[in-house]
Amino acid sequence: MSALEPRVPEKTAAVPPAPPRAGILGPAYRTLSIGIISVIFLIAFEATAVGTAMPVAARELEGIGLYAFAFSAYFTTSLFGMVLAGQWADRQGPLRPLTVGIASFATGLVVAGTAGAMWVFVLGRAIQGFGGGLVIVALYVVVSRAYEERLRPAIMAAFAASWVIPSIVGPLASGTVTEHLGWRWVFLGIPPLVVVPLAIALPAIRRTASGPVDPGAPPVAFDRRRIRLALGISTGAGLLQYAAQDLRWLSLLPGAVGVALLVPAVRGLLPRGTYRARRGLPSVVLLRGLAAGAFIGAESFIPLMLVTQRGLSPTLAGFSLALGGLTWAGGSWLQSKGRMAPYRERLMVGGMVMVAAAIAAAPAVLIESVPVWTLALAWAVGCLGMGLVIGSTSVLLLKLSAPEEAGANSAALQISDALANVVLLAGGGAAFAALGGGAVGAAHAVAAEGAAASHPGAFVVVFLPMACVALVGAWVATRLDPASAPEAV
């Protein structure tokens, strides 16, 4: 070809446009997402509905004295289930612990729903808690293995959204069923529904997240030391709760034994440096406990305060918190947006400040001239902050965990969450009782029956320390990025 002849451009193959990136409900993830979200929905519905039926069950079974243990039994056995699930999922995949967990959860509901004595009811709650501990950790491992990192904030936001409808409908549905069919059907009506998420989720999990991370590696035995520590943390938490609910000198002994069991167990099960707020993963785990413990420790006393101090019915007191379900989901949705990722730490600091402000504002309704609806608005702000924080801690934990450590680290996150609930509820309950609020179990009975008011100061000594804990969490939220730590010299 002469240099003067025009050059004809060569034909090139057309490059097909890149396929749009699928979301959590795209073809590749739809079945799995619907299945595991259904599991969370059932757990959420049970958690919000059972509290309404519990006082009636305790009175019918003549077990008001064991009322608080129906709650604590769930938390203590769930701690053991979390540790076991973490090891089980890391070694064999999340499918088996999830299956056993759902089956145990359903079995516990049946035992509680058919109980003829209060101790059997408490046993059912313990079985249910063990199953719940297995399920929640196994689901975190499923998310870490089956979903791309960019999709994890979205699936965590979907988990939070799964609590919205139960938080609004659960108490009303439970109250209606309890009144017209009996409290037992609140428990017995849920197990048949477990079949649906099992049928949907398990085949999808088997395809995407079953088996060990490295199938060619030799199987690793369970860490017996961690199992012993798990038993220690569960037993210690139970003893600590018992001591906090029985304000006598003799209760110091089981309380001291509980602390002696808890301290080494916590040191062995949580990442090193957790309680020194070391940057990175330890601070993520610590923040989860501070946020959940402060928030739940305060929220547990809000219905009681509204019933005994402002004369609301239990139903209206429960509905005063309903708006929080929507704002919590909104906060979780906001943190899931990709454009928010560079600002995640700031969002979490702001979220913890919102939580602290909401808790500190709650006892203002003890003043008669303050409208009750102001508490509903304040609590909605706190729930928005919790949505920002809880979803983000889950995302950061999976981001900072190697695949083979996702189970153990997810268990540590849930242990921090549950243990903080136990410790702060025990401390808050003891302070409440000491200042004239009455024993925790009796307090719930008072709330259910709308009986005489407790001393207003008893509520103040619950809320203000919880607000301080939340402020400590705001500081810990500045230490989540390991890259910002000073380099070693």
CSV table of C-alpha atoms in Angstrom, one decimal:
chain,number,residue,atom,x,y,z
A,1,MET,CA,0.0,0.0,0.0
A,2,SER,CA,1.3,3.4,-1.0
A,3,ALA,CA,1.9,5.9,1.7
A,4,LEU,CA,-0.4,8.3,-0.2
A,5,GLU,CA,-3.3,5.9,-0.3
A,6,PRO,CA,-5.9,6.4,2.4
A,7,ARG,CA,-5.7,4.0,5.3
A,8,VAL,CA,-8.9,2.0,5.8
A,9,PRO,CA,-9.6,1.4,9.5
A,10,GLU,CA,-9.6,-2.2,10.4
A,11,LYS,CA,-12.8,-3.7,11.7
A,12,THR,CA,-12.8,-4.7,15.3
A,13,ALA,CA,-15.1,-7.0,17.1
A,14,ALA,CA,-17.8,-5.2,19.0
A,15,VAL,CA,-17.2,-5.2,22.7
A,16,PRO,CA,-20.5,-6.2,24.5
A,17,PRO,CA,-21.5,-3.9,27.3
A,18,ALA,CA,-20.6,-5.1,30.7
A,19,PRO,CA,-23.6,-6.8,32.4
A,20,PRO,CA,-25.1,-4.7,35.2
A,21,ARG,CA,-23.9,-5.7,38.6
A,22,ALA,CA,-26.5,-7.8,40.3
A,23,GLY,CA,-27.8,-6.9,43.8
A,24,ILE,CA,-28.8,-9.1,46.6
A,25,LEU,CA,-32.1,-9.9,44.8
A,26,GLY,CA,-30.4,-10.5,41.4
A,27,PRO,CA,-30.6,-14.0,39.8
A,28,ALA,CA,-27.4,-15.2,41.4
A,29,TYR,CA,-28.5,-14.3,45.0
A,30,ARG,CA,-32.3,-14.1,45.0
A,31,THR,CA,-33.1,-17.5,46.5
A,32,LEU,CA,-30.3,-17.3,49.1
A,33,SER,CA,-31.3,-13.7,50.1
A,34,ILE,CA,-35.0,-14.5,50.5
A,35,GLY,CA,-34.2,-17.6,52.5
A,36,ILE,CA,-31.9,-16.1,55.1
A,37,ILE,CA,-33.9,-12.9,55.4
A,38,SER,CA,-36.9,-15.1,56.1
A,39,VAL,CA,-34.9,-16.7,59.0
A,40,ILE,CA,-34.1,-13.3,60.4
A,41,PHE,CA,-37.8,-12.2,60.0
A,42,LEU,CA,-39.0,-15.2,62.1
A,43,ILE,CA,-36.4,-14.6,64.8
A,44,ALA,CA,-37.4,-10.9,64.9
A,45,PHE,CA,-41.1,-11.8,65.1
A,46,GLU,CA,-40.5,-14.2,67.9
A,47,ALA,CA,-38.4,-11.7,69.8
A,48,THR,CA,-41.0,-8.9,69.6
A,49,ALA,CA,-44.0,-11.1,70.2
A,50,VAL,CA,-42.9,-13.3,73.1
A,51,GLY,CA,-42.4,-10.4,75.5
A,52,THR,CA,-46.1,-9.6,75.3
A,53,ALA,CA,-47.2,-13.1,76.1
A,54,MET,CA,-44.5,-13.7,78.8
A,55,PRO,CA,-46.3,-12.1,81.8
A,56,VAL,CA,-49.5,-14.1,81.1
A,57,ALA,CA,-47.5,-17.3,80.8
A,58,ALA,CA,-45.6,-16.6,84.1
A,59,ARG,CA,-48.9,-15.9,86.0
A,60,GLU,CA,-50.6,-19.0,84.6
A,61,LEU,CA,-47.6,-21.2,85.4
A,62,GLU,CA,-47.3,-19.6,88.9
A,63,GLY,CA,-43.8,-18.7,88.1
A,64,ILE,CA,-43.5,-14.9,88.6
A,65,GLY,CA,-40.4,-15.6,90.8
A,66,LEU,CA,-38.7,-17.2,87.8
A,67,TYR,CA,-39.9,-14.6,85.3
A,68,ALA,CA,-36.5,-12.9,84.7
A,69,PHE,CA,-34.9,-16.3,84.1
A,70,ALA,CA,-37.1,-16.8,81.1
A,71,PHE,CA,-35.2,-14.0,79.5
A,72,SER,CA,-31.7,-14.7,81.0
A,73,ALA,CA,-31.9,-18.4,80.1
A,74,TYR,CA,-32.1,-17.4,76.4
A,75,PHE,CA,-29.1,-15.1,76.6
A,76,THR,CA,-26.8,-17.4,78.6
A,77,THR,CA,-27.3,-20.5,76.3
A,78,SER,CA,-27.0,-18.3,73.2
A,79,LEU,CA,-23.5,-17.4,74.3
A,80,PHE,CA,-22.5,-21.0,74.2
A,81,GLY,CA,-24.2,-21.5,70.9
A,82,MET,CA,-22.3,-18.6,69.4
A,83,VAL,CA,-18.9,-20.0,70.3
A,84,LEU,CA,-19.8,-23.5,69.1
A,85,ALA,CA,-21.2,-22.1,65.8
A,86,GLY,CA,-18.1,-20.1,65.1
A,87,GLN,CA,-15.8,-23.2,65.4
A,88,TRP,CA,-18.3,-25.5,63.6
A,89,ALA,CA,-18.8,-23.1,60.7
A,90,ASP,CA,-15.0,-22.4,60.2
A,91,ARG,CA,-14.3,-26.1,60.1
A,92,GLN,CA,-17.3,-27.6,58.2
A,93,GLY,CA,-19.1,-24.7,56.8
A,94,PRO,CA,-22.3,-22.9,58.1
A,95,LEU,CA,-24.9,-25.4,56.7
A,96,ARG,CA,-24.9,-27.8,59.6
A,97,PRO,CA,-24.9,-25.3,62.5
A,98,LEU,CA,-27.6,-23.3,60.8
A,99,THR,CA,-29.8,-26.4,60.4
A,100,VAL,CA,-29.2,-27.6,64.0
A,101,GLY,CA,-29.8,-24.0,65.2
A,102,ILE,CA,-33.1,-23.6,63.4
A,103,ALA,CA,-34.2,-27.1,64.7
A,104,SER,CA,-33.2,-26.2,68.3
A,105,PHE,CA,-34.9,-22.8,68.0
A,106,ALA,CA,-38.2,-24.5,67.0
A,107,THR,CA,-37.8,-27.2,69.6
A,108,GLY,CA,-37.4,-24.6,72.3
A,109,LEU,CA,-40.6,-22.9,71.2
A,110,VAL,CA,-42.5,-26.2,71.4
A,111,VAL,CA,-41.2,-27.0,74.9
A,112,ALA,CA,-42.1,-23.5,76.2
A,113,GLY,CA,-45.5,-23.6,74.5
A,114,THR,CA,-46.4,-26.9,76.0
A,115,ALA,CA,-44.9,-26.3,79.5
A,116,GLY,CA,-46.9,-27.3,82.5
A,117,ALA,CA,-44.5,-25.7,85.0
A,118,MET,CA,-42.4,-22.6,84.9
A,119,TRP,CA,-39.1,-24.5,85.1
A,120,VAL,CA,-40.0,-26.3,81.9
A,121,PHE,CA,-40.9,-23.0,80.3
A,122,VAL,CA,-37.4,-21.7,81.3
A,123,LEU,CA,-35.8,-24.9,79.9
A,124,GLY,CA,-37.6,-24.2,76.6
A,125,ARG,CA,-36.3,-20.7,76.5
A,126,ALA,CA,-32.7,-22.1,77.1
A,127,ILE,CA,-33.0,-24.5,74.2
A,128,GLN,CA,-34.3,-21.7,72.1
A,129,GLY,CA,-31.4,-19.5,73.0
A,130,PHE,CA,-28.9,-22.2,72.1
A,131,GLY,CA,-30.5,-22.5,68.7
A,132,GLY,CA,-30.6,-18.7,68.2
A,133,GLY,CA,-26.8,-18.5,69.0
A,134,LEU,CA,-26.0,-21.1,66.4
A,135,VAL,CA,-28.2,-19.4,63.8
A,136,ILE,CA,-27.0,-15.9,64.0
A,137,VAL,CA,-23.3,-16.8,63.8
A,138,ALA,CA,-23.9,-19.3,60.9
A,139,LEU,CA,-25.8,-16.6,59.0
A,140,TYR,CA,-22.8,-14.2,59.3
A,141,VAL,CA,-20.5,-16.9,57.9
A,142,VAL,CA,-23.0,-17.4,55.0
A,143,VAL,CA,-22.8,-13.7,54.2
A,144,SER,CA,-19.0,-13.7,54.4
A,145,ARG,CA,-18.7,-16.6,52.0
A,146,ALA,CA,-21.6,-16.2,49.6
A,147,TYR,CA,-21.8,-12.5,49.0
A,148,GLU,CA,-19.3,-10.2,47.3
A,149,GLU,CA,-17.8,-7.5,49.6
A,150,ARG,CA,-19.8,-4.8,47.8
A,151,LEU,CA,-23.1,-6.6,48.6
A,152,ARG,CA,-22.5,-7.2,52.3
A,153,PRO,CA,-23.7,-3.7,53.5
A,154,ALA,CA,-26.9,-4.3,51.5
A,155,ILE,CA,-27.7,-7.7,53.0
A,156,MET,CA,-27.0,-6.4,56.5
A,157,ALA,CA,-29.4,-3.6,55.7
A,158,ALA,CA,-32.0,-6.2,54.7
A,159,PHE,CA,-31.4,-8.0,58.0
A,160,ALA,CA,-32.2,-4.7,59.8
A,161,ALA,CA,-35.3,-4.1,57.6
A,162,SER,CA,-36.5,-7.6,58.5
A,163,TRP,CA,-37.1,-6.2,62.1
A,164,VAL,CA,-39.4,-3.4,61.0
A,165,ILE,CA,-42.7,-5.2,60.4
A,166,PRO,CA,-42.2,-7.5,63.5
A,167,SER,CA,-41.4,-4.5,65.7
A,168,ILE,CA,-44.7,-2.9,64.7
A,169,VAL,CA,-47.0,-5.9,64.2
A,170,GLY,CA,-45.4,-8.4,66.7
A,171,PRO,CA,-46.7,-7.0,70.0
A,172,LEU,CA,-50.2,-6.4,68.6
A,173,ALA,CA,-50.5,-9.8,67.0
A,174,SER,CA,-49.1,-11.4,70.2
A,175,GLY,CA,-51.6,-9.6,72.4
A,176,THR,CA,-54.5,-10.6,70.1
A,177,VAL,CA,-53.5,-14.2,70.1
A,178,THR,CA,-52.9,-14.3,73.8
A,179,GLU,CA,-56.3,-12.7,74.5
A,180,HIS,CA,-58.3,-14.9,72.1
A,181,LEU,CA,-56.4,-18.2,71.7
A,182,GLY,CA,-54.1,-18.3,74.7
A,183,TRP,CA,-50.4,-17.5,75.3
A,184,ARG,CA,-49.3,-21.0,74.2
A,185,TRP,CA,-50.1,-20.3,70.6
A,186,VAL,CA,-47.7,-17.4,70.5
A,187,PHE,CA,-45.0,-20.1,70.9
A,188,LEU,CA,-46.6,-23.0,69.1
A,189,GLY,CA,-47.6,-20.9,66.0
A,190,ILE,CA,-44.0,-20.1,64.9
A,191,PRO,CA,-42.4,-23.6,64.5
A,192,PRO,CA,-44.5,-24.6,61.5
A,193,LEU,CA,-43.3,-21.5,59.7
A,194,VAL,CA,-39.7,-22.6,60.1
A,195,VAL,CA,-40.2,-25.1,57.2
A,196,VAL,CA,-40.4,-22.2,54.7
A,197,PRO,CA,-37.0,-20.7,55.2
A,198,LEU,CA,-35.4,-24.1,55.6
A,199,ALA,CA,-36.8,-25.2,52.2
A,200,ILE,CA,-35.7,-21.9,50.5
A,201,ALA,CA,-32.3,-21.2,52.2
A,202,LEU,CA,-30.6,-24.6,52.7
A,203,PRO,CA,-30.3,-25.7,49.1
A,204,ALA,CA,-28.9,-22.3,48.2
A,205,ILE,CA,-26.4,-22.4,51.1
A,206,ARG,CA,-25.4,-25.9,50.1
A,207,ARG,CA,-24.5,-24.5,46.6
A,208,THR,CA,-22.7,-21.4,47.7
A,209,ALA,CA,-21.3,-21.6,51.2
A,210,SER,CA,-21.1,-25.3,52.4
A,211,GLY,CA,-18.0,-27.1,53.4
A,212,PRO,CA,-14.7,-25.8,54.8
A,213,VAL,CA,-12.9,-22.9,53.3
A,214,ASP,CA,-10.1,-25.2,52.0
A,215,PRO,CA,-11.7,-28.6,51.2
A,216,GLY,CA,-8.2,-30.1,50.5
A,217,ALA,CA,-6.9,-29.2,54.0
A,218,PRO,CA,-7.0,-31.9,56.7
A,219,PRO,CA,-9.9,-31.5,59.1
A,220,VAL,CA,-9.2,-29.5,62.2
A,221,ALA,CA,-10.5,-30.7,65.6
A,222,PHE,CA,-12.7,-28.5,67.7
A,223,ASP,CA,-10.7,-26.3,70.1
A,224,ARG,CA,-11.7,-27.9,73.4
A,225,ARG,CA,-10.3,-24.9,75.3
A,226,ARG,CA,-12.7,-22.5,73.6
A,227,ILE,CA,-15.6,-24.9,74.3
A,228,ARG,CA,-14.6,-24.8,78.0
A,229,LEU,CA,-14.4,-21.0,77.9
A,230,ALA,CA,-17.9,-21.0,76.3
A,231,LEU,CA,-19.3,-23.0,79.1
A,232,GLY,CA,-17.6,-20.6,81.5
A,233,ILE,CA,-19.0,-17.5,79.9
A,234,SER,CA,-22.5,-19.0,79.9
A,235,THR,CA,-22.4,-20.2,83.5
A,236,GLY,CA,-20.8,-16.9,84.7
A,237,ALA,CA,-23.4,-14.8,82.9
A,238,GLY,CA,-26.2,-16.8,84.5
A,239,LEU,CA,-24.8,-16.5,88.0
A,240,LEU,CA,-24.2,-12.8,87.5
A,241,GLN,CA,-27.8,-12.2,86.5
A,242,TYR,CA,-29.1,-14.3,89.4
A,243,ALA,CA,-27.0,-12.2,91.9
A,244,ALA,CA,-28.2,-8.9,90.4
A,245,GLN,CA,-31.9,-10.0,90.7
A,246,ASP,CA,-31.6,-11.2,94.3
A,247,LEU,CA,-30.3,-8.3,96.4
A,248,ARG,CA,-29.2,-10.1,99.5
A,249,TRP,CA,-25.7,-10.5,101.0
A,250,LEU,CA,-25.8,-14.1,100.1
A,251,SER,CA,-26.0,-13.2,96.5
A,252,LEU,CA,-22.5,-11.8,96.5
A,253,LEU,CA,-21.2,-15.4,96.4
A,254,PRO,CA,-22.8,-16.5,93.1
A,255,GLY,CA,-22.0,-13.0,91.8
A,256,ALA,CA,-18.3,-13.4,92.6
A,257,VAL,CA,-18.2,-16.9,91.1
A,258,GLY,CA,-19.9,-15.5,88.0
A,259,VAL,CA,-17.3,-12.8,87.6
A,260,ALA,CA,-14.5,-15.3,88.2
A,261,LEU,CA,-15.8,-17.4,85.4
A,262,LEU,CA,-16.5,-14.5,83.0
A,263,VAL,CA,-13.2,-12.7,83.1
A,264,PRO,CA,-10.9,-15.5,81.8
A,265,ALA,CA,-13.6,-16.6,79.4
A,266,VAL,CA,-14.0,-13.2,77.9
A,267,ARG,CA,-10.3,-12.7,77.6
A,268,GLY,CA,-10.0,-16.0,75.7
A,269,LEU,CA,-13.0,-15.6,73.4
A,270,LEU,CA,-12.7,-12.0,72.2
A,271,PRO,CA,-9.9,-10.6,70.1
A,272,ARG,CA,-6.8,-9.6,72.0
A,273,GLY,CA,-6.9,-5.9,72.9
A,274,THR,CA,-10.7,-5.7,72.8
A,275,TYR,CA,-11.1,-4.0,76.2
A,276,ARG,CA,-8.1,-1.8,75.5
A,277,ALA,CA,-9.9,-0.6,72.4
A,278,ARG,CA,-7.0,-1.5,70.2
A,279,ARG,CA,-7.4,-0.2,66.7
A,280,GLY,CA,-9.1,-2.4,64.1
A,281,LEU,CA,-11.0,-5.6,64.8
A,282,PRO,CA,-10.8,-5.4,68.6
A,283,SER,CA,-12.4,-2.0,68.6
A,284,VAL,CA,-15.1,-3.2,66.2
A,285,VAL,CA,-16.0,-6.0,68.6
A,286,LEU,CA,-15.9,-3.7,71.6
A,287,LEU,CA,-18.1,-1.1,69.9
A,288,ARG,CA,-20.8,-3.7,69.1
A,289,GLY,CA,-21.1,-4.6,72.8
A,290,LEU,CA,-21.1,-1.0,74.0
A,291,ALA,CA,-23.8,0.0,71.5
A,292,ALA,CA,-26.1,-3.0,72.0
A,293,GLY,CA,-25.7,-3.1,75.8
A,294,ALA,CA,-26.4,0.6,76.3
A,295,PHE,CA,-29.3,0.7,74.0
A,296,ILE,CA,-31.0,-2.6,75.1
A,297,GLY,CA,-30.3,-1.8,78.8
A,298,ALA,CA,-32.2,1.5,78.5
A,299,GLU,CA,-34.9,0.3,76.1
A,300,SER,CA,-35.9,-2.5,78.5
A,301,PHE,CA,-37.1,0.0,81.0
A,302,ILE,CA,-39.0,2.4,78.7
A,303,PRO,CA,-42.3,0.5,78.6
A,304,LEU,CA,-42.2,0.0,82.4
A,305,MET,CA,-41.5,3.7,82.9
A,306,LEU,CA,-44.4,4.8,80.7
A,307,VAL,CA,-46.8,2.4,82.3
A,308,THR,CA,-45.9,3.1,86.0
A,309,GLN,CA,-45.1,6.8,85.7
A,310,ARG,CA,-47.3,8.1,82.9
A,311,GLY,CA,-50.3,5.7,83.1
A,312,LEU,CA,-50.1,4.3,79.6
A,313,SER,CA,-51.4,0.9,78.8
A,314,PRO,CA,-48.8,-1.8,78.0
A,315,THR,CA,-49.9,-1.8,74.4
A,316,LEU,CA,-49.5,2.0,74.0
A,317,ALA,CA,-46.2,1.9,75.8
A,318,GLY,CA,-44.9,-0.7,73.4
A,319,PHE,CA,-46.2,1.2,70.4
A,320,SER,CA,-44.2,4.3,71.6
A,321,LEU,CA,-41.1,2.4,70.3
A,322,ALA,CA,-42.6,1.4,67.0
A,323,LEU,CA,-41.3,4.3,65.0
A,324,GLY,CA,-37.8,3.2,66.0
A,325,GLY,CA,-38.1,0.2,63.8
A,326,LEU,CA,-38.5,2.4,60.8
A,327,THR,CA,-35.6,4.7,61.6
A,328,TRP,CA,-33.3,1.8,62.5
A,329,ALA,CA,-33.9,0.3,59.1
A,330,GLY,CA,-33.3,3.7,57.6
A,331,GLY,CA,-30.0,4.0,59.3
A,332,SER,CA,-29.0,0.6,58.1
A,333,TRP,CA,-30.0,1.4,54.6
A,334,LEU,CA,-28.0,4.6,54.7
A,335,GLN,CA,-24.8,2.9,55.8
A,336,SER,CA,-25.3,0.3,53.0
A,337,LYS,CA,-24.9,2.9,50.2
A,338,GLY,CA,-21.6,2.6,48.5
A,339,ARG,CA,-21.0,6.4,48.5
A,340,MET,CA,-21.1,6.3,52.3
A,341,ALA,CA,-18.2,3.9,52.6
A,342,PRO,CA,-15.5,6.6,52.9
A,343,TYR,CA,-17.4,8.2,55.7
A,344,ARG,CA,-18.3,5.0,57.6
A,345,GLU,CA,-16.3,5.9,60.7
A,346,ARG,CA,-17.9,9.4,60.9
A,347,LEU,CA,-21.3,7.8,60.5
A,348,MET,CA,-20.6,5.5,63.4
A,349,VAL,CA,-19.4,8.3,65.7
A,350,GLY,CA,-22.5,10.3,64.9
A,351,GLY,CA,-24.7,7.2,65.4
A,352,MET,CA,-23.3,6.7,68.9
A,353,VAL,CA,-23.8,10.3,69.8
A,354,MET,CA,-27.5,9.9,68.7
A,355,VAL,CA,-27.8,6.9,70.9
A,356,ALA,CA,-26.3,8.7,73.9
A,357,ALA,CA,-28.6,11.7,73.4
A,358,ALA,CA,-31.7,9.5,73.0
A,359,ILE,CA,-31.0,7.6,76.2
A,360,ALA,CA,-30.2,10.8,78.2
A,361,ALA,CA,-33.4,12.4,77.0
A,362,ALA,CA,-35.6,9.4,77.9
A,363,PRO,CA,-36.1,10.2,81.6
A,364,ALA,CA,-37.4,13.6,80.7
A,365,VAL,CA,-40.9,12.1,80.5
A,366,LEU,CA,-40.8,11.6,84.3
A,367,ILE,CA,-41.7,15.3,84.3
A,368,GLU,CA,-45.5,15.5,84.0
A,369,SER,CA,-45.4,18.6,81.8
A,370,VAL,CA,-43.2,16.8,79.1
A,371,PRO,CA,-45.4,15.2,76.4
A,372,VAL,CA,-45.0,11.4,76.1
A,373,TRP,CA,-44.6,11.7,72.3
A,374,THR,CA,-41.3,13.4,72.8
A,375,LEU,CA,-39.8,10.1,74.0
A,376,ALA,CA,-41.1,8.4,70.9
A,377,LEU,CA,-39.3,11.0,68.8
A,378,ALA,CA,-36.1,10.8,70.8
A,379,TRP,CA,-36.0,7.1,70.7
A,380,ALA,CA,-36.5,7.2,66.9
A,381,VAL,CA,-33.3,9.3,66.7
A,382,GLY,CA,-31.5,6.7,68.9
A,383,CYS,CA,-32.7,3.9,66.6
A,384,LEU,CA,-31.4,5.8,63.6
A,385,GLY,CA,-28.0,5.9,65.2
A,386,MET,CA,-28.2,2.2,66.0
A,387,GLY,CA,-29.0,1.4,62.4
A,388,LEU,CA,-25.8,3.2,61.3
A,389,VAL,CA,-23.7,1.5,64.0
A,390,ILE,CA,-24.9,-2.1,64.0
A,391,GLY,CA,-24.9,-2.6,60.3
A,392,SER,CA,-21.5,-1.0,60.0
A,393,THR,CA,-19.9,-3.1,62.7
A,394,SER,CA,-21.1,-6.2,60.9
A,395,VAL,CA,-19.6,-5.0,57.6
A,396,LEU,CA,-16.3,-4.0,59.1
A,397,LEU,CA,-16.0,-7.3,61.0
A,398,LEU,CA,-16.3,-9.3,57.7
A,399,LYS,CA,-13.9,-6.9,55.9
A,400,LEU,CA,-11.2,-7.3,58.6
A,401,SER,CA,-11.6,-11.1,58.9
A,402,ALA,CA,-9.8,-13.8,56.8
A,403,PRO,CA,-12.3,-16.3,55.3
A,404,GLU,CA,-11.1,-19.1,57.6
A,405,GLU,CA,-11.6,-16.8,60.7
A,406,ALA,CA,-15.1,-15.4,59.7
A,407,GLY,CA,-16.9,-17.8,62.0
A,408,ALA,CA,-14.7,-17.2,65.1
A,409,ASN,CA,-14.8,-13.4,64.6
A,410,SER,CA,-18.5,-13.4,64.0
A,411,ALA,CA,-19.0,-15.4,67.2
A,412,ALA,CA,-16.8,-12.8,69.0
A,413,LEU,CA,-19.0,-10.0,67.7
A,414,GLN,CA,-22.2,-11.7,68.9
A,415,ILE,CA,-20.6,-12.6,72.2
A,416,SER,CA,-19.7,-9.0,72.8
A,417,ASP,CA,-23.3,-8.0,71.9
A,418,ALA,CA,-25.0,-10.6,74.1
A,419,LEU,CA,-22.6,-10.3,77.1
A,420,ALA,CA,-22.9,-6.5,77.2
A,421,ASN,CA,-26.7,-7.0,77.3
A,422,VAL,CA,-26.3,-9.4,80.2
A,423,VAL,CA,-23.9,-7.3,82.2
A,424,LEU,CA,-25.6,-3.9,81.7
A,425,LEU,CA,-29.1,-5.3,82.2
A,426,ALA,CA,-27.9,-7.0,85.4
A,427,GLY,CA,-26.3,-3.7,86.6
A,428,GLY,CA,-29.2,-1.6,85.6
A,429,GLY,CA,-31.7,-4.0,87.2
A,430,ALA,CA,-29.7,-4.1,90.5
A,431,ALA,CA,-29.6,-0.2,90.6
A,432,PHE,CA,-33.3,0.0,89.7
A,433,ALA,CA,-34.2,-2.5,92.5
A,434,ALA,CA,-31.9,-0.8,95.1
A,435,LEU,CA,-33.5,2.6,94.5
A,436,GLY,CA,-37.1,1.4,95.0
A,437,GLY,CA,-37.9,0.0,91.6
A,438,GLY,CA,-38.5,-3.5,92.8
A,439,ALA,CA,-37.0,-6.7,91.6
A,440,VAL,CA,-36.7,-7.1,87.9
A,441,GLY,CA,-39.1,-10.0,87.7
A,442,ALA,CA,-41.7,-8.2,89.7
A,443,ALA,CA,-41.2,-5.1,87.6
A,444,HIS,CA,-42.2,-6.9,84.5
A,445,ALA,CA,-45.3,-8.2,86.3
A,446,VAL,CA,-46.1,-4.6,87.4
A,447,ALA,CA,-45.8,-3.4,83.8
A,448,ALA,CA,-48.1,-6.2,82.6
A,449,GLU,CA,-50.8,-5.4,85.1
A,450,GLY,CA,-50.5,-1.6,85.2
A,451,ALA,CA,-50.0,-1.6,88.9
A,452,ALA,CA,-48.6,1.0,91.2
A,453,ALA,CA,-45.7,3.3,90.2
A,454,SER,CA,-42.1,2.7,90.9
A,455,HIS,CA,-39.9,5.4,92.4
A,456,PRO,CA,-38.9,7.9,89.6
A,457,GLY,CA,-35.3,8.1,90.7
A,458,ALA,CA,-34.9,4.4,90.0
A,459,PHE,CA,-35.3,5.0,86.3
A,460,VAL,CA,-32.8,7.9,86.3
A,461,VAL,CA,-30.0,5.7,87.7
A,462,VAL,CA,-30.7,3.3,84.8
A,463,PHE,CA,-30.7,5.7,81.9
A,464,LEU,CA,-27.9,8.1,82.7
A,465,PRO,CA,-25.2,5.4,83.1
A,466,MET,CA,-26.3,3.8,79.9
A,467,ALA,CA,-25.9,7.2,78.1
A,468,CYS,CA,-22.4,7.4,79.5
A,469,VAL,CA,-21.6,4.0,78.1
A,470,ALA,CA,-22.9,5.1,74.7
A,471,LEU,CA,-20.6,8.1,74.8
A,472,VAL,CA,-17.6,5.8,75.4
A,473,GLY,CA,-18.8,4.0,72.3
A,474,ALA,CA,-18.6,7.2,70.3
A,475,TRP,CA,-14.9,7.4,71.3
A,476,VAL,CA,-14.3,3.8,70.4
A,477,ALA,CA,-15.8,4.5,67.0
A,478,THR,CA,-12.8,6.7,66.2
A,479,ARG,CA,-10.5,3.7,66.5
A,480,LEU,CA,-12.0,1.3,64.0
A,481,ASP,CA,-9.6,1.8,61.1
A,482,PRO,CA,-6.4,-0.2,61.6
A,483,ALA,CA,-4.7,1.8,58.8
A,484,SER,CA,-4.8,5.0,61.0
A,485,ALA,CA,-2.7,3.4,63.7
A,486,PRO,CA,0.8,4.8,64.0
A,487,GLU,CA,3.4,2.6,62.3
A,488,ALA,CA,5.8,0.6,64.4
A,489,VAL,CA,9.3,1.9,64.5
